[in-house]
Coordinates of C-alpha atoms and ligand atoms in Angstrom, one line a residue:
X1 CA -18.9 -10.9 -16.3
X2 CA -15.3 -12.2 -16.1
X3 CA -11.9 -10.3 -16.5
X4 CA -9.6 -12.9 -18.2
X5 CA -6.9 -10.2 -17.7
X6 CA -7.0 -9.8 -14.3
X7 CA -7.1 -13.9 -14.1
X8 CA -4.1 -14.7 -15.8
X9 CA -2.3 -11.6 -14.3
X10 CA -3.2 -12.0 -10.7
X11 CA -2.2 -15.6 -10.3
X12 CA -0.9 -17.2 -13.6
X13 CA 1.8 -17.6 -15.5
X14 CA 1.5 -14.0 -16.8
X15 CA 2.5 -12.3 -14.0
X16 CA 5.8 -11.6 -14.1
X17 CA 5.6 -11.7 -18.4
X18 CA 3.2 -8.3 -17.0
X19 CA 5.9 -6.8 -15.3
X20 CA 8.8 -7.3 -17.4
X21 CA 6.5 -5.2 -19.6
X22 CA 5.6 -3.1 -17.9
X23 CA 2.2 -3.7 -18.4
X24 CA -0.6 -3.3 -15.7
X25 CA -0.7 -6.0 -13.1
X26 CA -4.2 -5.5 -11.6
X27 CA -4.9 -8.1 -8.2
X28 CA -8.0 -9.6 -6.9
X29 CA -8.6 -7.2 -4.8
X30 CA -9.6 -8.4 -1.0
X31 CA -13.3 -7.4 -0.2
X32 CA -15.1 -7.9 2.7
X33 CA -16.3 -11.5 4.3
X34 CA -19.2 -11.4 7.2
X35 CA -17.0 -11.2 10.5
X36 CA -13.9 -10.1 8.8
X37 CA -14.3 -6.1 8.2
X38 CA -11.2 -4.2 9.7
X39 CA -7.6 -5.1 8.8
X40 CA -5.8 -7.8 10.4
X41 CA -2.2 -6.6 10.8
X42 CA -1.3 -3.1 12.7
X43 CA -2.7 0.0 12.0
X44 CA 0.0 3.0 12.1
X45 CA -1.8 6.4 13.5
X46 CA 0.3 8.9 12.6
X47 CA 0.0 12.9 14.0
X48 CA 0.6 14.6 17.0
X49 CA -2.8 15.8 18.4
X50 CA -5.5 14.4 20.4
X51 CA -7.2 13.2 17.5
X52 CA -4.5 11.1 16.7
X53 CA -4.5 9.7 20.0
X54 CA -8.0 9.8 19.9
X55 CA -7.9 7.8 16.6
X56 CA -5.1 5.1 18.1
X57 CA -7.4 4.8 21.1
X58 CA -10.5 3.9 19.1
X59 CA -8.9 1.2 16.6
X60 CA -7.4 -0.1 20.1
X61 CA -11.2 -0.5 21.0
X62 CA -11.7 -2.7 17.8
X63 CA -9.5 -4.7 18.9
X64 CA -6.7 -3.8 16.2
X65 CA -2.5 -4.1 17.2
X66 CA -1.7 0.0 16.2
X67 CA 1.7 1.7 16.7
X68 CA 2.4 5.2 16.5
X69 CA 5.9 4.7 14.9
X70 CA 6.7 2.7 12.3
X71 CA 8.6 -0.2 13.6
X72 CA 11.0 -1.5 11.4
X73 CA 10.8 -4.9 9.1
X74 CA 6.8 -5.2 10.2
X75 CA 4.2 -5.5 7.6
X76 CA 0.8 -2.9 8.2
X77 CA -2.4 -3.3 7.3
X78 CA -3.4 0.2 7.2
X79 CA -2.1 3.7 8.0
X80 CA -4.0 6.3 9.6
X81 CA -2.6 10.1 9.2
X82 CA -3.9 13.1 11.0
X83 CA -3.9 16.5 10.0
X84 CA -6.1 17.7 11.9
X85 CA -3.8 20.6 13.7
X86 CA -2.0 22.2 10.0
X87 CA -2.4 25.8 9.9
X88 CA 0.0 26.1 7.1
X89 CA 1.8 24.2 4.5
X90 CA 4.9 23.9 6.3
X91 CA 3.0 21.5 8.8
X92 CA 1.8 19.2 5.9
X93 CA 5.6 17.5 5.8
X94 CA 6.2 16.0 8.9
X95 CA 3.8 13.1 8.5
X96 CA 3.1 13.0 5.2
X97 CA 6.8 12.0 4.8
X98 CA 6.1 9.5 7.5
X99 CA 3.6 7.8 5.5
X100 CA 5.7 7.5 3.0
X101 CA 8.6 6.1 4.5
X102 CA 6.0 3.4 5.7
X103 CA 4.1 2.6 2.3
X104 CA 6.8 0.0 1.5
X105 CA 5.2 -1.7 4.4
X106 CA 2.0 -1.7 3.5
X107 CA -0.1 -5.3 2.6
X108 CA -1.5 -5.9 -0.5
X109 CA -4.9 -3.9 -0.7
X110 CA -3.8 -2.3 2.6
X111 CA -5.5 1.1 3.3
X112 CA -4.1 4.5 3.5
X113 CA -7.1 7.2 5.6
X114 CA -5.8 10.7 5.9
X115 CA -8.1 12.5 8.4
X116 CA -8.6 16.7 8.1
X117 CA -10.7 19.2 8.6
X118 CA -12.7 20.9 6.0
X119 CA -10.8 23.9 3.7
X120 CA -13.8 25.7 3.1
X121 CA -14.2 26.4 6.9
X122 CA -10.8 27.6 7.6
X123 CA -9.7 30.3 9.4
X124 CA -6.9 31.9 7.2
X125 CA -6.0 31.6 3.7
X126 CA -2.8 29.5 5.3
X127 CA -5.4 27.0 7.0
X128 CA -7.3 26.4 4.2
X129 CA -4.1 25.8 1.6
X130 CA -2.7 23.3 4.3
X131 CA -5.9 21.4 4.3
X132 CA -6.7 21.5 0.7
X133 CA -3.1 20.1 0.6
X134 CA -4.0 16.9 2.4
X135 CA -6.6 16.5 -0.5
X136 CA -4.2 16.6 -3.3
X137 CA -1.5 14.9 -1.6
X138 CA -4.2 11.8 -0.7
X139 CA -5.4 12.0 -4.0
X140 CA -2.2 11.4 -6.4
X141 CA -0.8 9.0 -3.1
X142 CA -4.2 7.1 -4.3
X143 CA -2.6 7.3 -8.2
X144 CA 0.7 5.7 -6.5
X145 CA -0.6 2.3 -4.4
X146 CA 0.0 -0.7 -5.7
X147 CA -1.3 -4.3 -5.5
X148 CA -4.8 -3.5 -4.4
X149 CA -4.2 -0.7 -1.9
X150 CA -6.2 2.5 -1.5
X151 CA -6.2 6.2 -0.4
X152 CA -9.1 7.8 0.8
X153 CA -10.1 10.9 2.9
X154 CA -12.2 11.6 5.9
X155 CA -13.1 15.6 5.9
X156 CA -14.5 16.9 9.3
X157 CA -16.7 20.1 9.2
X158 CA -15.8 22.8 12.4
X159 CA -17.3 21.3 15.2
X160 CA -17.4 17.8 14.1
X161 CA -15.7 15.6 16.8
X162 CA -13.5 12.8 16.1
X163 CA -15.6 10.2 18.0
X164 CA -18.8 11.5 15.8
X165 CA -20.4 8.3 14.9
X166 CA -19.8 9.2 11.2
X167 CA -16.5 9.8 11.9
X168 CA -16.0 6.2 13.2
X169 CA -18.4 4.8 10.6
X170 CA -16.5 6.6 7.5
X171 CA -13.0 4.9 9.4
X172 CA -14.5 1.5 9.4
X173 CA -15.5 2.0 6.1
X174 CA -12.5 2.6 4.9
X175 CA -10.4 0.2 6.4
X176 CA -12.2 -2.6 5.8
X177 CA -12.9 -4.9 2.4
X178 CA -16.2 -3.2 1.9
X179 CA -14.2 0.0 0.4
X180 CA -12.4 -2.3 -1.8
X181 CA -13.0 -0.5 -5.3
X182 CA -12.8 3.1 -3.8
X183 CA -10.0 5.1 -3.9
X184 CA -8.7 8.6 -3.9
X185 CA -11.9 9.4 -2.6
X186 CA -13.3 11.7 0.4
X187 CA -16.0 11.1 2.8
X188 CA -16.9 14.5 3.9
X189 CA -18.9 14.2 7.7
X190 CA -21.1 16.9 8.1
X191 CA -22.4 16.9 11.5
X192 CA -22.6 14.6 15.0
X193 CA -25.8 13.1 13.6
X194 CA -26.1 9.4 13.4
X195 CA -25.6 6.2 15.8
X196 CA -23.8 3.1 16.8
X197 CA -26.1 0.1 15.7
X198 CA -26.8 -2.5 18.2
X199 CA -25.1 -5.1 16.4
X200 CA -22.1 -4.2 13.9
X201 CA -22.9 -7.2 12.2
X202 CA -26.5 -6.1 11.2
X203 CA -26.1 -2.6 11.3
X204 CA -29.6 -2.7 9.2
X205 CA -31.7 -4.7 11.2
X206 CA -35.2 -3.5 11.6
X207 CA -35.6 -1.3 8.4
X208 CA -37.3 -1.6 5.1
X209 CA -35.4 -0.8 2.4
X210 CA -36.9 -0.4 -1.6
X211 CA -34.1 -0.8 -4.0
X212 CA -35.5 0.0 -7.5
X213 CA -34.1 -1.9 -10.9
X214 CA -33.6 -5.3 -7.9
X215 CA -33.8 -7.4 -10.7
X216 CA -30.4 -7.6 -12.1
X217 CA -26.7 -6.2 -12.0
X218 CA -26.1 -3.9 -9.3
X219 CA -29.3 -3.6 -7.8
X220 CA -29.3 -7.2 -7.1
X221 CA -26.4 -7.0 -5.9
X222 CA -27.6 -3.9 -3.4
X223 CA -30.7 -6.0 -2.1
X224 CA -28.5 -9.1 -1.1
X225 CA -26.2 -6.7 1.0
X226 CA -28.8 -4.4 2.4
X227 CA -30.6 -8.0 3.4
X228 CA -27.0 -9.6 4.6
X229 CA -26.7 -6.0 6.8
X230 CA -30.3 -7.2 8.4
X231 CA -33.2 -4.8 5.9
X232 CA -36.5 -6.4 4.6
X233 CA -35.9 -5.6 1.0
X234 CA -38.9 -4.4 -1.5
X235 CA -38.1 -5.1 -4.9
X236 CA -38.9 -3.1 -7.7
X237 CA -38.7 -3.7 -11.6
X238 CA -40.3 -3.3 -14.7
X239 CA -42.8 -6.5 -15.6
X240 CA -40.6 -7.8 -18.1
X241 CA -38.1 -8.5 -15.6
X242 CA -40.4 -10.4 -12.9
X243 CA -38.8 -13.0 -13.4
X244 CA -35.5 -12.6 -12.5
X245 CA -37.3 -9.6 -9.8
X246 CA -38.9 -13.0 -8.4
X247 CA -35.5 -15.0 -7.8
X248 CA -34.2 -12.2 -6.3
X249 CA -36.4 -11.8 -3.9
X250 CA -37.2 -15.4 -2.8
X251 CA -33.3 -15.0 -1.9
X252 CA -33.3 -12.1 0.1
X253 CA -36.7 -12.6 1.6
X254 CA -38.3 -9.8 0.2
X255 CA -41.3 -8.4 -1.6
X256 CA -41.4 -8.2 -5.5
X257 CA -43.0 -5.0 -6.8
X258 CA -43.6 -4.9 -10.4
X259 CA -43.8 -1.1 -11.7
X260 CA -42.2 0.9 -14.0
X261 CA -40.7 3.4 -12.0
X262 CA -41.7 6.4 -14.6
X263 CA -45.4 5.6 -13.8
X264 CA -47.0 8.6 -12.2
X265 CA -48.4 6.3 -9.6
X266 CA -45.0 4.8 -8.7
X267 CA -44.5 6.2 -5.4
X268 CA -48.1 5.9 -4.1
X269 CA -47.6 1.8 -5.2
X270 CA -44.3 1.2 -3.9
X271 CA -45.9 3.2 -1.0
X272 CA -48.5 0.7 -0.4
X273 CA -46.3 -2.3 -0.8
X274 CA -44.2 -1.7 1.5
X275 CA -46.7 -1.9 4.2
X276 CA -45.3 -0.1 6.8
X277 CA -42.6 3.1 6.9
X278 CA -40.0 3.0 4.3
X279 CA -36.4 3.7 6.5
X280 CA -34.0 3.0 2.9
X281 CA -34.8 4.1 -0.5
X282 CA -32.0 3.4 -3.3
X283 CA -32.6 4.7 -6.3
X284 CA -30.5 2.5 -8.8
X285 CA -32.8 1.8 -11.9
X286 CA -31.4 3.4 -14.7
X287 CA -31.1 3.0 -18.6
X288 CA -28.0 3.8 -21.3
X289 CA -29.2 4.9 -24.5
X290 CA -25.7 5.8 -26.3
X291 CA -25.5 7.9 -29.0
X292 CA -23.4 11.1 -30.3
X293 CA -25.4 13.9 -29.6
X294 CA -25.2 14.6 -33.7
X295 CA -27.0 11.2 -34.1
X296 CA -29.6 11.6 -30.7
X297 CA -33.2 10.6 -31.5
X298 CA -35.5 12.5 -29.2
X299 CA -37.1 9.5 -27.6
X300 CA -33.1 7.9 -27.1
X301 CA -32.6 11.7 -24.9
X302 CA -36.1 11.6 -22.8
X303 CA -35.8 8.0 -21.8
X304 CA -32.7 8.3 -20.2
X305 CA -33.6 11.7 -18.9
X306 CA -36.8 10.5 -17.2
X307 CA -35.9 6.8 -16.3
X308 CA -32.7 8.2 -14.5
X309 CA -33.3 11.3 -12.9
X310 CA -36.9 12.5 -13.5
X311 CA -38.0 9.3 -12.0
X312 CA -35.8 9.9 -8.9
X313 CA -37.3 13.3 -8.1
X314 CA -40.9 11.9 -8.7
X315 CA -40.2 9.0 -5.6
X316 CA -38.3 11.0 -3.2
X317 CA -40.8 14.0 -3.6
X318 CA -43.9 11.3 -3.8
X319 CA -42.4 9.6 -0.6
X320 CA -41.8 12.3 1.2
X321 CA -45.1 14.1 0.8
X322 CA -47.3 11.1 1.5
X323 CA -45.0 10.6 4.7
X324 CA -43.9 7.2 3.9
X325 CA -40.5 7.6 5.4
X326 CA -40.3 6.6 8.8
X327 CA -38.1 8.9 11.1
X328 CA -34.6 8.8 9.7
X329 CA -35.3 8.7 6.0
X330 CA -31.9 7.2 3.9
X331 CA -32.0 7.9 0.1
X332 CA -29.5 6.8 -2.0
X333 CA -29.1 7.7 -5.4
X334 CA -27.3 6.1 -8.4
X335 CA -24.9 8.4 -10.3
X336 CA -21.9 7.8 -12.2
X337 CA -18.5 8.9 -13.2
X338 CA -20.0 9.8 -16.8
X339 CA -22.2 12.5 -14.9
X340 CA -18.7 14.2 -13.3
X341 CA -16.3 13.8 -16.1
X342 CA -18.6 13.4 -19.0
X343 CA -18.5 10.5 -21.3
X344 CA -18.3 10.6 -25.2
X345 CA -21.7 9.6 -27.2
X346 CA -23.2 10.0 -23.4
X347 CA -24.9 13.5 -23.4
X348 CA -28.3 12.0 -22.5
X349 CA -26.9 9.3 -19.5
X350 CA -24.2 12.4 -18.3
X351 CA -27.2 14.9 -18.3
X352 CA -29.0 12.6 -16.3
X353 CA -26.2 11.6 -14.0
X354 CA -24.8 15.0 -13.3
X355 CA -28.4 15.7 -12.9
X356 CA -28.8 13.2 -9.6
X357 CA -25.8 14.5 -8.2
X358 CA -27.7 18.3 -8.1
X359 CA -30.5 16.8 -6.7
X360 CA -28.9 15.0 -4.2
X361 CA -26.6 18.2 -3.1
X362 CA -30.1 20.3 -3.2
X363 CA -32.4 17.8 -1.4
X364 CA -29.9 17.8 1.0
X365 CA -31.3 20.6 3.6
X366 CA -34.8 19.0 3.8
X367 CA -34.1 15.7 4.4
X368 CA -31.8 16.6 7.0
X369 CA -35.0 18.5 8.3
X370 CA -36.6 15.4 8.3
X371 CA -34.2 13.5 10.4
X372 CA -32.2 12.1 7.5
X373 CA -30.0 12.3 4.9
X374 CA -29.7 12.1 0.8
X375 CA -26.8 11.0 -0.7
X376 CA -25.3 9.6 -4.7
X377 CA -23.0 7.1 -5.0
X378 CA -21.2 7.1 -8.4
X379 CA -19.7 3.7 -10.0
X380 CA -17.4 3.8 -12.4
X381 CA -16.5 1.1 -14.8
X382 CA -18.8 -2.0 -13.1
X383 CA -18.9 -5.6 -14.7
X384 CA -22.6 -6.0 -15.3
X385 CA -24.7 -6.7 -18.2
X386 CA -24.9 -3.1 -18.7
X387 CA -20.8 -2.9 -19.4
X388 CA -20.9 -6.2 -21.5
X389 CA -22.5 -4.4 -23.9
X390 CA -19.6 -2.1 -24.7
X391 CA -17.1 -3.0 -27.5
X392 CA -14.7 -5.5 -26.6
X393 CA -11.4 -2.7 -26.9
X394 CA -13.1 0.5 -25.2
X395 CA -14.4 -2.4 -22.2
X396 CA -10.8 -3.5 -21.8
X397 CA -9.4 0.4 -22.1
X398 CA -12.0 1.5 -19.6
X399 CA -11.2 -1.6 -16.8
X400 CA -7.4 -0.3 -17.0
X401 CA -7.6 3.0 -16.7
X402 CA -8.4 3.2 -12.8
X403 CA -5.6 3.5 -10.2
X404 CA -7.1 0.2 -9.3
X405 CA -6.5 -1.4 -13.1
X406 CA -9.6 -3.4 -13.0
X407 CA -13.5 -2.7 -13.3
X408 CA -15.8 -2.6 -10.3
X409 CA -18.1 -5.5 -9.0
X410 CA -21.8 -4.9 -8.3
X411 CA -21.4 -5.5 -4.8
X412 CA -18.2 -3.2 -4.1
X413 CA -21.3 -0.4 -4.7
X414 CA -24.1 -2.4 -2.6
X415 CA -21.2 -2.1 0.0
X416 CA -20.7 1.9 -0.3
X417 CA -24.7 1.9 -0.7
X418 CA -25.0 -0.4 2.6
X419 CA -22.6 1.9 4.5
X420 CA -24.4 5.0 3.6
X421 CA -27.7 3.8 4.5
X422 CA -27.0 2.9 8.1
X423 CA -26.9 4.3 11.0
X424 CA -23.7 5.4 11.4
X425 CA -24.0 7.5 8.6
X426 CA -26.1 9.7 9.6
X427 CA -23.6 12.6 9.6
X428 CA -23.5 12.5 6.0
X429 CA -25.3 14.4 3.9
X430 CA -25.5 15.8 0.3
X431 CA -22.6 14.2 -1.0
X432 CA -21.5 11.9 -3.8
X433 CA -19.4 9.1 -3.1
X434 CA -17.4 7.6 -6.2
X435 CA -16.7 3.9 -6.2
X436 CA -14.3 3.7 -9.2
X437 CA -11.1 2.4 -8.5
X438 CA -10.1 6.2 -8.9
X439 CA -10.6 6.4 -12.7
X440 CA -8.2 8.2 -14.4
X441 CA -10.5 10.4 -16.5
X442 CA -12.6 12.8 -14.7
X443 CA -12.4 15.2 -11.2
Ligands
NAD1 P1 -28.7 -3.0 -15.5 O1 -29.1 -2.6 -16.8 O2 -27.9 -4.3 -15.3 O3 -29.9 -3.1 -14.4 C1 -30.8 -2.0 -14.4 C2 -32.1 -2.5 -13.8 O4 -33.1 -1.4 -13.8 C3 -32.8 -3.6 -14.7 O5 -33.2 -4.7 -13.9 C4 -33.9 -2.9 -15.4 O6 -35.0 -3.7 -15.7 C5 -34.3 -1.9 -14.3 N1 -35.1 -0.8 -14.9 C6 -34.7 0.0 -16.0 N2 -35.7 0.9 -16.3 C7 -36.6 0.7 -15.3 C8 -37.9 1.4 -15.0 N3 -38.3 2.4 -15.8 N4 -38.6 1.0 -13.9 C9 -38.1 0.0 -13.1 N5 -37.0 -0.6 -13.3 C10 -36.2 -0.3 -14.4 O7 -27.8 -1.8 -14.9 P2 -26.6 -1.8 -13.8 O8 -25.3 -1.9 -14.5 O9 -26.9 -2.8 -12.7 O10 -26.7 -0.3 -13.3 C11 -27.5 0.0 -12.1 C12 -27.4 1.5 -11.9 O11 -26.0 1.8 -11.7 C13 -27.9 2.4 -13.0 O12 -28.5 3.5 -12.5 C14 -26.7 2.7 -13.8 O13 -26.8 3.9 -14.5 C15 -25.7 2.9 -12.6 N6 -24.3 2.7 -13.1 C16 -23.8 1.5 -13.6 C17 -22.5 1.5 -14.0 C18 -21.9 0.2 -14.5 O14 -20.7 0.2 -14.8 N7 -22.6 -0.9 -14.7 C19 -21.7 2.6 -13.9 C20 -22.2 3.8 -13.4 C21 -23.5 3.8 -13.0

């Protein structure tokens, strides 16, 4: 799926025609080559505190150039700010005004973290306004970047220490290519669970992973990186789609299951295929039927609802009660904007979306009992097959209207899938993670 737009804008003649006119000037954003994850230039860490030292010390080990003061005339590649320490709104100034006297420094799709503690655990009504500042500052910074770059969040529980391996995880995320399409988001890190993987590069290696709907769009997309990251990939997808389920899979290596997820026996097969403990389930098949609700047909309502969310319960629940997990059980759920902000003539789809993201929030305790974790991720505007089929005026409306300016690709959410699902990760738990270019409509 092609963005003509975003062709003639980022490199042709049209470019400065765009700004002249004020029109939006998306760019090609830069997203993540094997070996090339973190941001070349220097890093700025920015914050008093031993975190931030803690923070410089750690990028140091990555073998980044930081500063901890802007130096003047030198281009950044990211900008780390820690607020760790606020205990009122008064504190909030000092470097948040520091990051913005270095934003004009800041490469194209350069990265902006702010790091904090959670406001829901504060001490004092002044804690917790300071912290929930960080989150609205961070958010409408994300509204302000320009030419690719993002702002994002990392939120610490109490007791969660700064070296946590989801604290490091969530900060390699972020700086690197594979957050490309998410902005003005928050990665909140629950606890110290989780580890370093023996080898960065396959941070996967070792695990089986079942994507569901493998055969096309993003779910393709999510086997080729889970398999890149080092996963033996099970396949799954409806028979009409062997086909294409069978290409797939002689790329990645993997095995072709041919179910329709619905099935009451689709956990017990997928089960069986697999052939061995299942360490990676993504749950990513999932169906539009668009109607306004005035116009719904029944069957247009239950399909969605039982392809999308039913279905979801069915294989977690069937998984997890025939023990088919192995010991650190990864379940990643597809969700979607639509489910958060609603969506018109998508009752059905938002029912079902919003639906995932309560099952993933509730599932939450018990697969942390079982050594693991459940989380959504929820795409916004994606080129796919699925958002060809929109009309050609409310597709090119709903590609600008992201802080980004531009729609998603499948594999910026294989990325946030991949980076959930391993190791490192293990810290969080329960949450939803948007990968949207921070649309405009919604929370
Ligand atoms: P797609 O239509 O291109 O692919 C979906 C795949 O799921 C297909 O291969 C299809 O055959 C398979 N599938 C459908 N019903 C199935 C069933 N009952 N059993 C087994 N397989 C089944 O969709 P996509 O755009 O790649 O979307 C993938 C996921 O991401 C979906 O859950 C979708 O709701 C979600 N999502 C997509 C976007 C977007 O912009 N494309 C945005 C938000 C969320």
């Amino acid at each position: 799926m092609s963005d003509k737009y975003l062709d003639l804008v980022s490199a042709g003649p049209l470019k400065r025609v765009a700004g002249t006119l004020g029109l939006p000037r998306p760019v090609r954003l830069k997203r993540y080559s094997q070996g090339h994850d973190l941001p070349a230039s220097p890093v700025l860490v920015l914050g008093e505190s031993a975190v931030a030292d803690g923070t410089a010390e750690t990028l140091l080990d990555w073998g980044l150039e930081v500063r901890r003061h802007a130096v003047p005339g030198e281009r950044l590649g990211g900008i780390v700010a820690v607020f760790d320490q606020v205990e009122k709104p008064a504190d909030l100034g000092d470097v948040m005004l520091a990051v913005g006297g270095a934003l004009r420094a800041l490469e194209p799709s350069g990265r902006v973290i702010t790091v904090f503690r959670d406001a829901d655990a504060s001490a004092s009504p002044a804690q917790a306004a300071a912290r929930r500042g960080v989150d609205g500052a961070t958010r409408s910074l994300a509204h302000e970047m320009r030419a690719g770059a993002t702002a994002n969040g990392i939120v610490l529980a109490e007791g969660v220490a700064p070296v946590a391996p989801s604290v490091l995880g969530a900060l390699r995320f972020l700086l690197s290519g594979r957050s490309a399409y998410v902005s003005g988001q928050f990665l909140h890190i629950g606890s110290e669970a989780g580890g370093l993987p023996a080898d960065p590069s396959r941070p996967l290696e070792g695990r089986t992973a079942v994507v569901t709907g493998a055969a096309r769009g993003i779910g393709a997309e999510i086997a080729r990186v889970l398999h890149r990251d080092g996963a033996r990939i099970i396949g799954v997808d409806v028979v009409p789609a062997s086909e294409s389920l069978a290409a797939v899979m002689n790329e990645v290596q993997g095995t072709a299951v041919q179910l329709d997820i619905t099935a009451e026996d689709a956990a017990a097969k997928i089960a069986k295929a697999a052939r061995g403990p299942v360490d990676i389930l993504v749950n990513n098949a999932g169906i539009t039927r668009d109607k306004l609700l005035a116009n719904m047909k029944p069957e247009q309502w239950h399909q969605v609802l039982d392809v999308n969310v039913q279905a979801q319960l069915q294989l977690n629940a069937g998984l997890l009660e025939a023990g088919a997990f192995g010991p650190e059980p990864r379940i990643i759920g597809l969700a979607s904007t639509s489910g958060i902000a609603g969506n018109r003539g998508q009752t059905n789809y938002a029912a079902s979306k919003a639906g995932v993201i309560g099952l993933t929030r509730a599932s939450a305790p018990e697969l942390a009992g079982a050594g693991g974790t459940i989380n959504a991720v929820a795409p916004g505007f994606i080129e796919t097959e699925m958002t060809a089929k929109m009309p050609p005026v409310t597709r090119e409306v709903a590609r600008r209207l992201s802080s980004l300016q531009q729609g998603g690709l499948p594999v910026d959410v294989a990325e946030a899938i991949a980076f959930l699902a391993a190791p490192q990760a293990g810290g969080i738990n329960g949450t939803v993670l948007r990968v949207c270019g921070q649309n405009m409509v919604g929370a």
